[in-house]
Coordinates of C-alpha atoms and ligand atoms in Angstrom, one line a residue:
M299 CA 1.8 -21.3 24.9
K300 CA 1.2 -20.0 26.9
G301 CA 3.8 -17.0 28.0
K302 CA 5.1 -13.8 27.1
V303 CA 4.2 -13.0 23.5
L304 CA 6.5 -9.6 21.4
V305 CA 5.3 -8.2 18.4
L306 CA 7.4 -5.7 17.3
G307 CA 5.8 -3.1 15.4
G308 CA 2.0 -1.6 16.7
G309 CA 0.9 -0.9 12.5
P310 CA -2.5 -3.0 12.2
C311 CA -0.5 -6.4 11.7
G312 CA 1.1 -6.4 15.0
L313 CA -1.9 -4.3 16.7
S314 CA -4.3 -6.8 15.1
A315 CA -2.2 -9.8 16.4
A316 CA -1.9 -8.0 19.8
W317 CA -5.9 -7.2 19.6
E318 CA -6.3 -11.3 19.4
L319 CA -3.9 -13.0 21.6
S320 CA -5.1 -9.5 24.7
K321 CA -8.6 -11.1 23.8
H322 CA -7.8 -15.0 24.6
G323 CA -5.8 -13.8 28.2
Y324 CA -1.6 -13.1 27.4
N325 CA 0.8 -11.3 27.7
V326 CA 1.0 -9.3 25.2
T327 CA 3.9 -6.6 24.7
V328 CA 3.7 -4.2 21.3
L329 CA 6.9 -2.1 20.9
E330 CA 6.2 0.9 18.3
K331 CA 8.9 2.8 16.7
G332 CA 7.1 6.1 16.1
S333 CA 5.6 8.0 18.5
K334 CA 1.8 5.9 17.2
V335 CA 0.7 3.1 16.4
G336 CA -0.1 2.7 13.4
G337 CA 1.7 2.7 10.8
L338 CA 1.9 3.5 7.4
C339 CA -2.0 4.0 8.6
I340 CA -2.4 6.7 11.1
T341 CA -3.0 9.8 10.6
N342 CA -2.8 13.3 11.6
E343 CA -3.4 16.0 12.9
Y344 CA -3.1 19.6 12.2
N345 CA -4.9 22.5 12.4
G346 CA -8.0 20.9 12.6
Y347 CA -7.4 19.0 9.9
R348 CA -6.6 15.2 9.3
F349 CA -4.0 13.3 6.9
D350 CA -3.3 9.8 5.9
L351 CA 0.1 9.2 5.2
G352 CA -1.7 8.9 1.0
G353 CA -5.7 8.3 1.7
H354 CA -6.3 4.3 3.0
R355 CA -9.6 3.1 2.6
F356 CA -10.4 0.2 4.2
I357 CA -12.1 -2.8 2.0
S358 CA -11.5 -7.0 2.7
K359 CA -14.1 -9.9 1.6
N360 CA -13.7 -11.0 5.2
R361 CA -17.1 -11.0 6.6
E362 CA -15.6 -12.3 10.3
L363 CA -12.7 -9.8 10.1
V364 CA -14.9 -6.9 8.6
E365 CA -17.9 -7.3 11.7
D366 CA -15.2 -7.7 14.4
V367 CA -14.2 -4.0 12.8
R368 CA -17.8 -2.6 12.3
T369 CA -18.4 -3.9 16.5
M370 CA -15.3 -2.0 17.6
M371 CA -16.1 1.1 15.1
G372 CA -19.4 1.4 16.1
S373 CA -20.4 4.7 14.7
E374 CA -17.3 5.9 14.4
L375 CA -17.5 4.6 10.6
L376 CA -18.5 5.5 7.7
T377 CA -19.8 3.8 4.7
S378 CA -18.1 6.1 1.4
S379 CA -18.0 5.1 -2.3
R380 CA -15.1 5.5 -4.7
K381 CA -14.7 7.9 -7.1
S382 CA -10.9 7.4 -8.9
V383 CA -9.6 9.1 -12.2
I384 CA -6.6 9.8 -14.5
L385 CA -4.8 13.3 -14.8
L386 CA -3.4 12.3 -18.2
K387 CA -2.5 15.2 -21.6
G388 CA -5.1 16.8 -20.3
K389 CA -7.9 15.0 -19.7
V390 CA -10.1 13.2 -17.2
F391 CA -9.5 9.6 -18.4
E392 CA -11.7 7.2 -15.6
Y393 CA -9.5 4.4 -13.4
P394 CA -9.1 2.1 -14.2
L395 CA -8.9 3.0 -17.5
S396 CA -11.5 1.9 -19.6
A397 CA -11.3 1.0 -23.0
K398 CA -15.0 3.1 -23.9
D399 CA -13.1 5.8 -21.5
I400 CA -9.8 5.8 -24.2
F401 CA -12.0 5.1 -27.7
L402 CA -13.9 8.4 -26.7
K403 CA -12.0 11.0 -25.9
M404 CA -8.5 10.0 -27.4
D405 CA -8.2 11.1 -31.0
M406 CA -8.4 9.3 -34.2
W407 CA -4.5 8.6 -34.6
T408 CA -4.0 7.5 -30.9
N409 CA -7.1 5.2 -31.1
A410 CA -5.8 3.7 -34.6
K411 CA -2.4 3.2 -32.9
A412 CA -3.8 2.0 -29.4
F413 CA -6.1 -1.3 -31.7
M414 CA -3.1 -1.8 -33.5
S415 CA -1.2 -2.3 -31.2
Y416 CA -3.4 -3.9 -29.4
L417 CA -3.9 -6.2 -32.3
I418 CA -0.8 -6.6 -32.9
A419 CA -0.2 -7.8 -28.8
A420 CA -3.2 -9.8 -28.5
F421 CA -3.2 -12.1 -31.3
S422 CA 1.4 -12.3 -30.6
R423 CA 0.1 -14.0 -26.7
M424 CA -2.0 -15.9 -28.7
F425 CA 0.6 -18.0 -31.3
V426 CA 3.9 -17.2 -29.1
R427 CA 4.4 -18.3 -25.7
K428 CA 6.2 -16.5 -23.7
R429 CA 7.8 -15.5 -20.1
E430 CA 6.4 -12.8 -18.9
V431 CA 9.7 -11.7 -16.8
S432 CA 9.9 -7.9 -16.0
F433 CA 5.8 -5.5 -15.5
E434 CA 7.2 -3.6 -19.3
D435 CA 6.4 -7.5 -20.3
W436 CA 3.4 -8.4 -18.7
I437 CA 2.0 -5.0 -20.4
V438 CA 2.7 -5.0 -23.2
R439 CA 1.2 -8.7 -24.1
R440 CA -2.1 -7.7 -23.0
F441 CA -2.6 -3.6 -23.9
G442 CA 0.1 -3.1 -26.3
R443 CA 3.4 -0.8 -26.7
T444 CA 0.9 2.4 -27.7
L445 CA -0.6 2.5 -23.6
Y446 CA 2.6 0.8 -22.0
N447 CA 3.8 4.3 -24.0
L448 CA 1.2 7.1 -22.6
F449 CA 0.5 5.1 -19.0
F450 CA 1.6 2.1 -17.4
G451 CA 5.4 2.4 -18.0
P452 CA 6.1 6.4 -17.0
Y453 CA 3.3 5.6 -13.9
T454 CA 5.5 2.9 -12.9
E455 CA 8.7 4.6 -13.2
K456 CA 7.6 7.0 -11.6
L457 CA 6.5 5.1 -8.5
W458 CA 8.8 2.8 -8.1
G459 CA 12.0 4.8 -9.0
I460 CA 13.0 2.1 -12.3
S461 CA 12.2 1.2 -15.4
P462 CA 9.5 -1.5 -15.1
G463 CA 11.6 -3.4 -17.1
E464 CA 13.2 -4.2 -14.4
I465 CA 10.2 -4.2 -12.1
S466 CA 8.8 -7.9 -11.9
S467 CA 5.0 -8.7 -13.2
D468 CA 3.8 -10.0 -9.6
W469 CA 3.0 -6.6 -8.7
A470 CA 0.9 -6.1 -13.2
S471 CA -0.9 -9.0 -12.1
Q472 CA -2.0 -8.1 -8.7
R473 CA -3.2 -4.8 -9.6
I474 CA -4.3 -4.4 -13.4
S475 CA -7.5 -5.2 -14.4
L476 CA -7.8 -5.6 -18.3
L477 CA -9.5 -3.3 -20.7
N478 CA -12.4 -5.0 -22.3
L479 CA -13.8 -4.8 -25.8
K480 CA -15.9 -5.1 -25.7
D481 CA -17.2 -2.4 -23.9
V482 CA -16.2 0.2 -27.7
L483 CA -17.8 -2.2 -28.8
F484 CA -21.2 -2.4 -27.8
H485 CA -20.8 1.6 -27.1
L486 CA -20.0 2.2 -31.4
L487 CA -23.9 -0.2 -31.0
K488 CA -25.7 1.8 -29.2
L489 CA -26.2 -1.3 -27.2
K490 CA -25.9 -1.7 -23.4
R491 CA -24.8 -3.6 -21.0
R492 CA -23.9 -4.9 -17.3
T493 CA -21.1 -3.2 -15.9
P494 CA -18.1 -5.5 -16.5
R495 CA -16.5 -6.2 -13.0
T496 CA -13.6 -3.7 -12.0
Y497 CA -12.4 -2.8 -8.5
A498 CA -14.6 -2.3 -5.9
K499 CA -15.7 0.8 -4.6
G500 CA -18.4 1.1 -1.3
Y501 CA -15.3 0.8 1.2
Y502 CA -15.2 1.9 5.0
Y503 CA -14.0 5.2 6.4
P504 CA -13.5 5.9 9.6
K505 CA -14.6 9.9 10.8
K506 CA -11.6 11.2 12.3
G507 CA -9.1 9.5 9.2
I508 CA -8.1 6.2 9.2
G509 CA -5.5 5.9 12.1
Q510 CA -8.6 6.0 14.9
M511 CA -8.9 2.4 13.4
F512 CA -6.0 1.5 15.2
D513 CA -6.3 4.5 18.0
I514 CA -9.5 3.0 19.2
M515 CA -8.0 -0.8 18.4
G516 CA -4.8 -0.1 20.5
G517 CA -7.2 1.8 23.7
E518 CA -8.9 -2.1 23.3
I519 CA -5.3 -4.0 23.7
E520 CA -3.8 -1.9 26.3
S521 CA -8.0 -2.1 28.2
M522 CA -7.5 -6.2 28.4
G523 CA -5.0 -5.7 29.9
G524 CA -1.8 -5.4 27.2
R525 CA 1.9 -2.8 26.7
I526 CA 2.0 -0.7 23.9
V527 CA 5.1 1.0 24.4
L528 CA 5.9 3.7 21.8
N529 CA 9.1 5.2 20.9
A530 CA 10.6 1.9 21.1
E531 CA 13.2 0.5 18.1
V532 CA 13.8 -2.6 18.5
V533 CA 17.6 -2.9 18.2
G534 CA 18.8 -6.6 18.6
V535 CA 17.4 -9.9 19.7
N536 CA 19.0 -12.6 22.6
I537 CA 18.8 -16.6 21.7
N538 CA 19.5 -19.1 23.2
N539 CA 19.4 -23.0 21.2
D540 CA 18.0 -21.4 18.7
A541 CA 15.3 -19.3 20.8
I542 CA 14.7 -16.0 20.5
T543 CA 14.8 -15.8 24.6
G544 CA 14.7 -11.8 24.3
V545 CA 14.4 -8.1 22.9
R546 CA 16.7 -5.4 22.6
Y547 CA 15.2 -1.7 22.1
L548 CA 16.0 1.6 22.3
K549 CA 14.0 4.0 24.2
D550 CA 15.0 7.5 24.6
G551 CA 18.8 6.8 23.8
V552 CA 19.0 4.1 26.3
E553 CA 19.4 -0.2 25.2
E554 CA 16.8 -2.3 27.2
T555 CA 15.8 -5.2 27.4
I556 CA 12.1 -7.7 27.7
D557 CA 12.0 -11.2 28.0
C558 CA 10.0 -13.4 26.1
D559 CA 8.5 -16.2 25.1
A560 CA 7.0 -15.4 22.0
V561 CA 7.5 -12.8 18.8
I562 CA 5.5 -11.1 16.7
S563 CA 7.2 -9.9 13.9
T564 CA 5.9 -7.1 11.7
I565 CA 8.7 -5.0 11.3
S566 CA 10.8 -5.1 7.5
L567 CA 12.8 -8.9 7.3
P568 CA 15.7 -7.4 6.0
D569 CA 15.3 -5.5 9.2
L570 CA 14.2 -7.9 11.7
I571 CA 17.5 -10.2 10.3
N572 CA 19.6 -7.4 11.0
T573 CA 18.8 -7.4 14.7
F574 CA 20.8 -11.0 14.9
P575 CA 23.8 -11.5 15.6
A576 CA 26.7 -10.9 13.2
H577 CA 27.4 -14.9 13.3
L578 CA 24.0 -15.9 12.3
T579 CA 23.4 -13.8 9.8
A580 CA 27.4 -14.8 7.8
G581 CA 25.9 -15.3 3.5
M582 CA 22.7 -13.6 4.7
E583 CA 24.5 -9.8 3.6
K584 CA 23.2 -9.9 -0.1
H585 CA 19.7 -11.2 0.3
I586 CA 19.2 -8.6 2.6
S587 CA 21.1 -5.7 1.3
L588 CA 19.1 -6.0 -2.1
L589 CA 15.7 -6.3 -0.6
K590 CA 14.6 -2.6 -1.0
F591 CA 11.8 -1.0 0.4
R592 CA 10.8 3.3 -1.9
A593 CA 9.9 5.9 -0.1
V594 CA 6.5 8.4 0.0
R595 CA 7.4 11.4 0.6
F596 CA 3.4 14.1 1.2
L597 CA 2.1 17.4 0.1
N598 CA -0.4 18.3 2.7
I599 CA -2.1 21.2 1.8
L600 CA -4.4 23.2 3.9
V601 CA -6.8 24.5 0.7
N602 CA -9.1 27.9 2.3
L603 CA -12.3 26.8 -0.6
P604 CA -15.4 24.3 0.4
D605 CA -14.3 21.6 -2.1
I606 CA -11.8 21.0 -4.6
S607 CA -13.1 18.0 -7.2
E608 CA -15.5 14.5 -6.7
N609 CA -12.3 12.8 -7.1
T610 CA -11.3 10.1 -4.2
W611 CA -7.7 9.4 -6.2
M612 CA -6.7 11.4 -9.3
Y613 CA -3.3 9.5 -10.5
V614 CA -0.9 11.8 -12.4
S615 CA 0.7 9.0 -15.0
E616 CA 3.1 11.0 -16.3
G617 CA 6.6 11.6 -15.8
K618 CA 7.2 15.4 -16.2
Y619 CA 5.4 15.4 -13.3
I620 CA 6.4 15.3 -9.8
M621 CA 3.2 13.2 -8.0
T622 CA 2.1 9.5 -8.4
R623 CA -1.9 11.0 -6.8
I624 CA -3.7 13.8 -5.3
Q625 CA -6.3 13.0 -3.6
E626 CA -8.7 15.4 -1.0
P627 CA -9.3 14.0 2.0
K628 CA -12.7 14.9 3.2
R629 CA -14.0 12.9 -0.3
R630 CA -13.4 10.2 2.1
S631 CA -14.5 11.7 5.5
S632 CA -16.3 15.5 5.8
F633 CA -14.5 15.6 9.6
S634 CA -11.2 15.5 8.1
A635 CA -11.5 19.9 6.9
P636 CA -13.3 22.1 9.0
E637 CA -16.5 23.2 7.7
G638 CA -16.2 25.3 4.7
K639 CA -13.4 24.9 3.7
T640 CA -10.7 21.7 2.3
S641 CA -7.7 20.4 2.5
I642 CA -5.7 18.8 -0.7
M643 CA -2.4 15.0 -0.1
L644 CA -0.4 14.6 -3.0
E645 CA 1.8 11.8 -2.1
I646 CA 5.3 12.1 -3.8
P647 CA 7.6 8.7 -4.7
C648 CA 11.1 9.1 -4.5
N649 CA 13.8 6.7 -2.4
E650 CA 15.8 7.8 1.9
G651 CA 18.0 10.3 1.2
D652 CA 17.5 10.8 -2.2
E653 CA 17.0 14.8 -3.7
I654 CA 13.1 14.4 -3.1
W655 CA 12.9 13.6 0.5
S656 CA 15.6 16.0 1.5
C657 CA 14.0 19.2 -0.5
P658 CA 13.3 22.3 1.7
K659 CA 9.4 21.8 1.7
V660 CA 8.5 25.9 0.8
D661 CA 10.4 24.2 -3.1
L662 CA 8.4 21.5 -2.8
L663 CA 5.6 23.4 -2.2
E664 CA 6.3 25.0 -5.4
R665 CA 7.1 22.5 -7.5
C666 CA 4.0 20.9 -6.7
L667 CA 1.7 24.6 -7.5
K668 CA 3.1 24.3 -10.3
D669 CA 2.4 20.7 -11.6
L670 CA -1.0 21.3 -9.7
K671 CA -2.1 24.7 -12.7
D672 CA -0.3 23.0 -15.0
L673 CA -3.5 20.2 -14.1
G674 CA -5.9 22.4 -13.9
L675 CA -5.5 22.9 -9.9
D676 CA -4.5 26.2 -9.7
I677 CA -4.5 26.9 -5.7
R678 CA -2.3 28.8 -5.8
D679 CA -4.0 31.9 -4.0
K680 CA -5.9 29.6 -2.1
V681 CA -3.1 28.2 0.1
V682 CA -3.4 28.3 4.0
D683 CA -0.8 26.2 5.5
Y684 CA 1.1 23.4 4.8
F685 CA 3.8 20.7 5.6
T686 CA 4.8 17.3 4.4
T687 CA 5.1 13.6 6.1
G688 CA 6.7 10.7 5.1
V689 CA 6.8 6.9 5.2
T690 CA 10.3 5.2 4.2
H691 CA 9.7 1.7 3.8
G692 CA 5.9 2.8 1.8
Y693 CA 6.3 0.3 -0.5
P694 CA 8.9 -2.6 -1.2
V695 CA 10.7 -2.6 -4.6
Y696 CA 9.5 -6.4 -7.0
T697 CA 12.4 -6.8 -8.0
L698 CA 13.0 -9.6 -11.1
D699 CA 15.1 -11.8 -7.9
Y700 CA 13.1 -10.4 -4.4
V701 CA 11.3 -13.7 -4.0
E702 CA 14.5 -15.5 -4.4
H703 CA 15.8 -13.5 -1.7
R704 CA 12.9 -13.4 0.3
Q705 CA 12.9 -16.7 0.0
K706 CA 16.3 -16.4 1.8
L707 CA 16.1 -15.1 5.4
F708 CA 12.3 -17.3 5.6
Q709 CA 14.8 -19.7 4.5
F710 CA 17.0 -17.9 7.5
L711 CA 14.2 -17.7 10.3
E712 CA 13.2 -21.0 10.2
R713 CA 15.3 -23.0 12.6
Y714 CA 14.1 -20.7 15.1
E715 CA 10.7 -22.1 16.0
N716 CA 9.5 -19.1 18.9
I717 CA 9.4 -16.5 15.8
I718 CA 7.1 -15.2 13.0
T719 CA 7.2 -12.4 10.4
C720 CA 4.2 -11.6 9.2
G721 CA 2.4 -8.4 8.1
R722 CA 3.4 -5.3 5.4
Q723 CA 7.1 -5.3 5.8
G724 CA 7.4 -8.5 7.6
T725 CA 7.5 -10.7 4.0
F726 CA 8.0 -8.1 2.0
R727 CA 4.6 -7.8 0.3
Y728 CA 2.5 -5.2 -1.5
I729 CA -0.7 -6.4 0.9
F730 CA -3.7 -3.4 2.4
M731 CA -5.0 -3.2 6.0
D732 CA -7.2 -6.0 5.8
I733 CA -4.4 -8.6 5.0
A734 CA -2.4 -7.6 7.0
M735 CA -4.8 -8.0 9.7
E736 CA -5.8 -11.1 8.5
M737 CA -2.1 -12.1 9.8
G738 CA -1.7 -11.1 12.1
I739 CA -4.9 -12.3 13.6
A740 CA -3.7 -16.1 12.4
A741 CA -0.4 -15.6 13.0
A742 CA -1.6 -15.1 16.8
H743 CA -3.6 -18.2 16.4
H744 CA -0.3 -20.3 15.8
L745 CA 1.2 -19.4 18.1
M746 CA -1.9 -20.5 21.1
L747 CA -2.3 -23.2 19.2
D748 CA 1.4 -24.7 18.9
T749 CA 1.6 -24.6 14.7
M750 CA 4.9 -21.7 15.0
S751 CA 6.5 -24.5 12.8
K752 CA 4.1 -24.1 9.5
K753 CA 4.8 -20.4 10.0
D754 CA 5.3 -20.6 5.8
A755 CA 1.6 -21.1 5.6
I756 CA 1.2 -17.3 7.1
H757 CA 4.3 -16.0 5.0
H758 CA 2.8 -16.9 1.8
M759 CA -1.4 -17.1 3.7
R760 CA -3.5 -14.9 0.6
S761 CA -1.1 -15.1 -2.7
E762 CA -0.7 -12.5 -4.6
D763 CA -2.3 -14.1 -8.7
E764 CA -5.2 -13.5 -8.2
L765 CA -6.0 -9.0 -9.1
I766 CA -6.6 -7.9 -5.3
E767 CA -9.6 -4.5 -3.7
V768 CA -11.4 -6.7 -6.2
S769 CA -14.5 -6.9 -4.2
S770 CA -15.0 -6.5 -1.0
V771 CA -18.0 -7.0 1.7
T772 CA -19.3 -3.3 1.8
S773 CA -19.5 -3.3 -2.1
Ligands
FAD79 C1 0.1 5.7 0.2 C2 0.3 4.2 0.6 C3 -1.6 4.0 0.7 C4 -1.8 3.0 1.0 N1 -3.6 3.2 1.0 C5 -4.2 1.5 1.4 C6 -5.4 1.2 1.2 O1 -6.1 2.9 1.0 N2 -5.6 0.5 1.1 C7 -5.7 -0.3 2.4 O2 -6.0 -0.8 2.5 N3 -4.0 -0.1 2.7 C8 -3.5 0.9 2.0 N4 -2.4 1.3 1.9 C9 -1.4 -0.8 3.0 C10 -1.1 -0.2 3.9 O3 -0.8 0.6 5.1 C11 -0.6 -1.5 4.3 O4 -0.7 -2.7 4.0 C12 -0.7 -1.7 6.9 O5 0.5 -0.5 6.8 C13 0.3 -2.8 6.3 O6 0.4 -3.3 8.5 P1 2.1 -3.2 8.4 O7 1.7 -3.6 10.6 O8 1.3 -4.8 8.2 O9 3.4 -3.0 8.3 P2 3.7 -0.8 9.0 O10 1.8 -0.8 8.7 O11 4.9 -0.1 8.2 O12 3.9 -1.1 10.4 C14 5.5 -1.6 10.5 C15 5.4 -1.1 12.0 O13 6.5 -1.0 12.0 C16 6.9 -0.4 12.5 N5 8.3 -0.6 12.5 C17 9.5 -0.7 11.8 N6 10.2 -1.4 12.4 C18 10.9 -1.2 13.7 C19 11.6 -1.3 15.1 N7 12.7 -1.4 14.5 N8 10.8 -1.3 16.2 C20 9.7 -0.8 16.2 N9 8.4 -0.7 15.9 C21 9.7 -1.2 14.1 C22 6.7 0.6 11.8 O14 7.2 2.2 13.0 C23 4.4 0.6 12.0 O15 4.0 1.1 13.3 C24 -1.8 2.1 1.7 C25 0.4 2.1 1.7 C26 0.4 3.2 1.7 C27 2.6 3.2 1.3

């Protein structure tokens, strides 16, 4: 297909689609609601410091994608190694949880309880067949109730804001690596064994923050003749004979229309359906309203210290603390803070408009400084300045029936052959930036090859039944 292509959303998925189409000489326009490109992968600069929206890292199993990114970034791309820990009950545990670490650091009573409930869970899995519908079912049947109550339950409830019994087991199966009791045995017998397969350690990160990747990609798109319209919020689609003929967007409060031959949409799936005329979407309201996103607020603190810790991510599982993760941006790139200084970023999950989302930043800082002190990171006297950022569409909430609602919306789109929905928001999938980029590139290929009718392949590409983040070409 040749003609005018509109890409809705300028995050990793939308930009990758536009990048690929531009390379093949297509006439592409990206409409992006924000004031810069990058989506969840932007980096904000503030007085010589740089903060992502929650520290990102780039890893991928796709060699071709990694090579393309390396070529695009040149010497601006650094390689780094991840070290993550869990702060729990005044102790520091390895991330992901390891049986050996629990055994060495927990008291005898907790260890005995954890071991017993692990055994009960293992036997019950062996002898009792049960559908593991929820996150809670999945974890309790693999780790036992004690570890669930200690770590997985509180962390998950804080992250999603709903009980883990109401979250689909899909989220667990792709995120949680299993405990290996052989570790404990080998340790007790003082034997050495090969490091077990775990999350990828090596990763790529641009010098100036993850957003630099998409600033450069945006520049390349424009230099190949593509157009990027910022501050352009898509609000409607025009339809003729089951084809999208134009897209309406608001720019500086004024509605404008742009004609098109095809659309690649990466805006949220429910939002996209809402841009269709109401008479066509009758019956979809329930499915739209039941696909929700969890928001995240970030507290970014400039700190007058050279370093705070050696960790890339510190996970905070206990429900009494407001944040889920603490990060020191300098661990990803030394260019994230001026020489001799550092910074800290807290990820605070919430819902758009709730108490945390609307909390004045000074109160949020106060609350977080108390939490940090309690966690052994007393930085109150070293705070130079701070600011907050936030995202409304941080995580698609995998409720027990999200698949059914998502499928209904995919089915609704089937009859419109010249539109593809893709990306993290567009497919309502908990995917990382590399898969979002692969999806964008695949969507571009479907369009170029006139195989738009096979768009279901895009919705489900790189399915979620395997553990993600396990390996990458860097590790
Ligand atoms: C806290 C956090 C940490 C993460 N860490 C990592 C990590 O370390 N590594 C990793 O690979 N991934 C990470 N991710 C995931 C990664 O950010 C996403 O996979 C990636 O950004 C998805 O890209 P996308 O283009 O599909 O969606 P998005 O990045 O969400 O882009 C969608 C774009 O659409 C725009 N848009 C929305 N509505 C409209 C509209 N109506 N009109 C016009 N434009 C619109 C948005 O402004 C946005 O720019 C993390 C995510 C979060 C929340």
